[in-house]
Tab-separated table of C-alpha atoms in Angstrom:
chain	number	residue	atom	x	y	z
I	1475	UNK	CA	35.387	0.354	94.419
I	1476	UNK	CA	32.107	-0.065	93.125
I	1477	UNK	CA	30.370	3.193	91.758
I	1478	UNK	CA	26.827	4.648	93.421
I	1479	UNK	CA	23.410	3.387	91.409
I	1480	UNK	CA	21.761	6.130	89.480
I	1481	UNK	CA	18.979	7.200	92.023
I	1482	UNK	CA	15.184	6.081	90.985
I	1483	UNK	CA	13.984	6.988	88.301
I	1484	UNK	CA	16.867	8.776	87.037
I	1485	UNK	CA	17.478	6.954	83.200
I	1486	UNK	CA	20.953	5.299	82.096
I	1487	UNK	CA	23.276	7.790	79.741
I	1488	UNK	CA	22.668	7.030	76.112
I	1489	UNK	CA	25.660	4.765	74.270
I	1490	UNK	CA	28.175	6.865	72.825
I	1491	UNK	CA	26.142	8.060	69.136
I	1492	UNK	CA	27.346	6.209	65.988
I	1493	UNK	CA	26.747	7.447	61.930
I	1494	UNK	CA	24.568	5.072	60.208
I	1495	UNK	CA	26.302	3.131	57.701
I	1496	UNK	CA	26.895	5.278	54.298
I	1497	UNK	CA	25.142	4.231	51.210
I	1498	UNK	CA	25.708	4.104	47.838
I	1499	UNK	CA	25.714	7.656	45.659
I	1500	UNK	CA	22.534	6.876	43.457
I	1501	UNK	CA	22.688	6.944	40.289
I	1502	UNK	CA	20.450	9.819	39.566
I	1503	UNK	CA	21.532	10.127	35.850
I	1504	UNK	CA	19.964	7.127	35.319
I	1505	UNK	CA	16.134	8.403	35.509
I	1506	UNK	CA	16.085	10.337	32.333
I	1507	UNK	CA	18.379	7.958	30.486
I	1508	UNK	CA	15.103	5.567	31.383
I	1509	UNK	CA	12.302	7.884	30.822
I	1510	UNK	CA	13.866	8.600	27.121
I	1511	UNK	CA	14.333	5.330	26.499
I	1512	UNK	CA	10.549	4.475	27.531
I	1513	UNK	CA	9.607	7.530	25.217
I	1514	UNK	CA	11.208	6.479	22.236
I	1515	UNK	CA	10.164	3.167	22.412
I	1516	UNK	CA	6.739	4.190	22.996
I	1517	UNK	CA	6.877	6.751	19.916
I	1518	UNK	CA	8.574	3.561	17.785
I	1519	UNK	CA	5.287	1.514	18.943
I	1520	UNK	CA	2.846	4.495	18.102
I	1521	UNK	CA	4.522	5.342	14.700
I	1522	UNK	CA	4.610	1.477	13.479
I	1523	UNK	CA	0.827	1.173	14.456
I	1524	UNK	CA	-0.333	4.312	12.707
I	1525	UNK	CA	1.454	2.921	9.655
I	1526	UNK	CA	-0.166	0.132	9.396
I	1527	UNK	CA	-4.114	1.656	10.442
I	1528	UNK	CA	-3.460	4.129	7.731
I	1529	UNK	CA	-4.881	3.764	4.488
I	1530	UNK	CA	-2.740	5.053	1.542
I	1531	UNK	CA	-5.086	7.146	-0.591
I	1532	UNK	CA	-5.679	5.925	-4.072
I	1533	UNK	CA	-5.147	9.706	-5.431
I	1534	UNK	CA	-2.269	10.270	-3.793
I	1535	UNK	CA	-0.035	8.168	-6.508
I	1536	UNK	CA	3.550	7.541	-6.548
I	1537	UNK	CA	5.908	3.735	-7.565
I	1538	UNK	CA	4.019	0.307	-6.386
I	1539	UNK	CA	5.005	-3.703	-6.793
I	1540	UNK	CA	1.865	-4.672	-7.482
I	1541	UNK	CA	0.045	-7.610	-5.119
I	1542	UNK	CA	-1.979	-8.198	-8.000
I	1543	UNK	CA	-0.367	-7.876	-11.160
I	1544	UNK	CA	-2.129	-6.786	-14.214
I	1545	UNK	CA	-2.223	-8.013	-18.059
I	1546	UNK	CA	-2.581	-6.601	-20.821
I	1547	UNK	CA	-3.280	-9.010	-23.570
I	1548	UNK	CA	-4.453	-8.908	-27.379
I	1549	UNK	CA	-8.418	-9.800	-28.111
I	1550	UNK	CA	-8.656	-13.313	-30.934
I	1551	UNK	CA	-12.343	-13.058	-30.912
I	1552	UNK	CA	-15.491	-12.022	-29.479
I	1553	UNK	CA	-18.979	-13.789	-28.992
I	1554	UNK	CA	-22.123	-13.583	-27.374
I	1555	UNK	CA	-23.032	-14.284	-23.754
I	1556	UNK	CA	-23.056	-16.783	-22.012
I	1557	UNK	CA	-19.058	-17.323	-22.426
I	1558	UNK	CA	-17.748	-20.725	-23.206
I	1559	UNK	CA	-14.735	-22.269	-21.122
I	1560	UNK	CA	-11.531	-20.593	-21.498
I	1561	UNK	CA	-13.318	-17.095	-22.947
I	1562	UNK	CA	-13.697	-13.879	-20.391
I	1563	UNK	CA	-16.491	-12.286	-19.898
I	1564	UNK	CA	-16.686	-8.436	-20.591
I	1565	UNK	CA	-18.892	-6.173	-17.889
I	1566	UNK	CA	-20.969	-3.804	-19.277
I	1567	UNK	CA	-20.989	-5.440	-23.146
I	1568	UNK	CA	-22.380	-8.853	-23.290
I	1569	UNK	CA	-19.090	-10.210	-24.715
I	1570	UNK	CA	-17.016	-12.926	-23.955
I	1571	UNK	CA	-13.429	-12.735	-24.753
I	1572	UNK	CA	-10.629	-14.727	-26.023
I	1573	UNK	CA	-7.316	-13.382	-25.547
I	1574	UNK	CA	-3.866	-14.424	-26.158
I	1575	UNK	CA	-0.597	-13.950	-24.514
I	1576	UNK	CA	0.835	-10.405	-23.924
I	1577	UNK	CA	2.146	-8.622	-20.936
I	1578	UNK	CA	1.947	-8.874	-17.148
I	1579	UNK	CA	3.070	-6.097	-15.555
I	1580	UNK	CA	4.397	-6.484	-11.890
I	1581	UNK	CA	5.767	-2.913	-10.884
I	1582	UNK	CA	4.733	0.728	-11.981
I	1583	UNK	CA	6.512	3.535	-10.903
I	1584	UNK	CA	3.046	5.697	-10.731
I	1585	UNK	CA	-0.182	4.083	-10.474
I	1586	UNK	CA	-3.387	6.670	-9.098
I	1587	UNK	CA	-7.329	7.486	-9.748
I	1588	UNK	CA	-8.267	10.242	-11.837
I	1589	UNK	CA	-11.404	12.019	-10.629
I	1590	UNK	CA	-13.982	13.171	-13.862
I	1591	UNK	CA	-13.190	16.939	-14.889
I	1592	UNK	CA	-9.247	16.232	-15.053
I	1593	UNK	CA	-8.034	16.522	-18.464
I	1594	UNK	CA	-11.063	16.584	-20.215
I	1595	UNK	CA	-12.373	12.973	-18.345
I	1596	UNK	CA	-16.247	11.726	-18.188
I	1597	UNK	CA	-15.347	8.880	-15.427
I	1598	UNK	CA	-12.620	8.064	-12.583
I	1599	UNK	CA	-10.171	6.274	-14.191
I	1600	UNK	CA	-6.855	4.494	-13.028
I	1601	UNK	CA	-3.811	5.460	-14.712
I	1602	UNK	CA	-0.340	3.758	-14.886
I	1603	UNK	CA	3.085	4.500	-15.401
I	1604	UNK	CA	5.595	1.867	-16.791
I	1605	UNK	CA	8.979	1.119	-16.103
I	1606	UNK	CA	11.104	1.925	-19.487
I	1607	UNK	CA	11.156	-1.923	-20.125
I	1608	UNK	CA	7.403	-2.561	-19.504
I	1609	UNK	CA	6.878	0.715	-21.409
I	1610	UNK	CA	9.126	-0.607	-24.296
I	1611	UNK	CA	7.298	-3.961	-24.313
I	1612	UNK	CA	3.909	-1.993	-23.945
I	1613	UNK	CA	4.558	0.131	-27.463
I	1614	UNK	CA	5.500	-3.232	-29.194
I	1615	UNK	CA	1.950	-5.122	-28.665
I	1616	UNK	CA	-0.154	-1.777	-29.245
I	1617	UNK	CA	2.013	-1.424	-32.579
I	1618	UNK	CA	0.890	-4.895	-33.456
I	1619	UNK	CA	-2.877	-4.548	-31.613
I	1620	UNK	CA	-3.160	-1.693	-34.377
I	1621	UNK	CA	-2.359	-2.951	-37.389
I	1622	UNK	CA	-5.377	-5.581	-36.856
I	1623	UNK	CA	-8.626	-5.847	-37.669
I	1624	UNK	CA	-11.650	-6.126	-35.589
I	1625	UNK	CA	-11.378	-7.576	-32.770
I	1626	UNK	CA	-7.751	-8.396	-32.696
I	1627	UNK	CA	-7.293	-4.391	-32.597
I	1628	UNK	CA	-8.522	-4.715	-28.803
I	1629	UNK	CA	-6.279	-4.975	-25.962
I	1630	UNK	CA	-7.877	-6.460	-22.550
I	1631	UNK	CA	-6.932	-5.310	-19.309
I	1632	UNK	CA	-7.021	-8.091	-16.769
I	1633	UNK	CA	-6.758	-8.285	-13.080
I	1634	UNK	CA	-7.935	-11.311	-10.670
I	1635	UNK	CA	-8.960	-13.060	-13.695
I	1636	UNK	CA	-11.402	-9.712	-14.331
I	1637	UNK	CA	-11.606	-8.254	-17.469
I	1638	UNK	CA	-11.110	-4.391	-16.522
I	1639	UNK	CA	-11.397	-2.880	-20.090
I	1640	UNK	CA	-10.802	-4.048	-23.638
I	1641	UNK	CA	-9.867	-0.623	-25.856
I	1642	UNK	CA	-9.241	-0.702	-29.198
I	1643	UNK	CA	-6.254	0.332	-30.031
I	1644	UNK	CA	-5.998	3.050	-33.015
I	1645	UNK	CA	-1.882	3.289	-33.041
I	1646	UNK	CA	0.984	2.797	-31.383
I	1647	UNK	CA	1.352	4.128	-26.997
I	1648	UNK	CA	5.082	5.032	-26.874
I	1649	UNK	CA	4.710	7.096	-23.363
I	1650	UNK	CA	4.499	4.829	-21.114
I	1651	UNK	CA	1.228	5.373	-19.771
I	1652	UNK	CA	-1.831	3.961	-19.820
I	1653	UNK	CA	-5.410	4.660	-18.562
I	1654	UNK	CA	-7.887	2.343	-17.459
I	1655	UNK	CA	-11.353	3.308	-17.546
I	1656	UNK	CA	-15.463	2.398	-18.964
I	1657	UNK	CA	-18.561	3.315	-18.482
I	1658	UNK	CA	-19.605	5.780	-16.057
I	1659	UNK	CA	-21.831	3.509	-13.528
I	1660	UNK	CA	-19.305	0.844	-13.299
I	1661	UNK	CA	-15.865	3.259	-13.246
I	1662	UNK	CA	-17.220	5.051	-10.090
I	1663	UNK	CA	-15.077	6.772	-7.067
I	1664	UNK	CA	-15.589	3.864	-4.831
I	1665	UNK	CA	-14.884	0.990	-8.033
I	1666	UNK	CA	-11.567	2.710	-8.888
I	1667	UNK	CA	-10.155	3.664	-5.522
I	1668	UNK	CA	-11.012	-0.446	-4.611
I	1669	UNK	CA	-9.429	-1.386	-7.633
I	1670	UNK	CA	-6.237	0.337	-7.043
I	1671	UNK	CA	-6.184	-0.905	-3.254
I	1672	UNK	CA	-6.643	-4.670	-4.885
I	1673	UNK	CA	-3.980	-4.322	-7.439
I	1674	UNK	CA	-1.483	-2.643	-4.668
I	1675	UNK	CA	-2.287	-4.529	-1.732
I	1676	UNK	CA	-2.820	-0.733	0.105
């Protein structure tokens, strides 16, 4: 028997209602394992950049391996400007140098500028601190720089093929330290904190 149409109009009974299909639990935990793993990297990037735009301050001291070591060598003999081939040239003097074999010193474990008024200085100045061997080695040519006449009491202080300084040397420098300085217009701020920065690749 067949069964009445719905009268006009009149709309067909829905389908029987079905649950959507479950999905997966999400993984919720894994947001802020993400975000701190974003952060650190982040901080990582942002630390290793303001490393490198920093500029270590000259004053601030402390051990170096020098990028540019320096030498510290006994003076032969001086003459007059203009300086023959093979003989330094001496800023400030007029001299040209010639110098024999000493030292070359490759690692401090202090190197920093000295402002005027510290200890009793006129000028900036840089000042060094050996390691015991250099500082061993160091008292050994000063002992023998002093027991010479003039010039071959002088001990030049070279860097980049500059001549720094050229002291003479009165006796023996058993501490381990040594300070590099001259004449007040060359030995400025700016000259001493550029020298430093040259010598220690900062």
């Amino acid at each position: 028997m067949q069964s009445d149409p719905p009268p006009y109009g009149a709309q067909p009974p829905p389908p029987p209602f079905s649950p959507p299909p479950s999905l997966p639990p999400r993984r919720t935990w894994l947001i802020p394992v993400l975000i701190l793993g974003t952060v650190a990297v982040l901080g990582a990037a942002l630390l290793g950049a303001y490393a490198l735009l920093r500029e270590k301050d000259p004053a601030d001291g402390g051990p170096a391996r020098l990028k540019q070591p320096v030498s510290f060598v006994p003076v032969r003999a001086t003459a007059a400007a203009p300086c023959e081939r093979g003989w330094l040239a001496e800023p400030g003097s007029g001299q040209c140098l010639q110098v024999g074999s000493g030292m070359t010193i490759r690692e401090v474990e202090d190197i920093r500028v000295r402002p005027p008024g510290s200890e009793g200085r006129t000028t900036h100045a840089v000042t060094m601190s050996f390691t015991p061997a250099d500082a061993r080695t160091f008292a050994a040519l000063t002992a023998a720089a002093a027991r010479q006449p003039e010039p071959a009491n002088r001990i030049a202080v070279l860097a980049q093929g500059e001549v720094l300084a050229a002291p003479t040397v009165t006796a023996p420098i058993t501490g381990g330290k040594v300070e590099i300085t001259g004449s007040a217009d060359r030995f400025t701020r700016a000259y001493t904190e550029d020298l430093v920065r040259r010598i220690t690749g900062g």
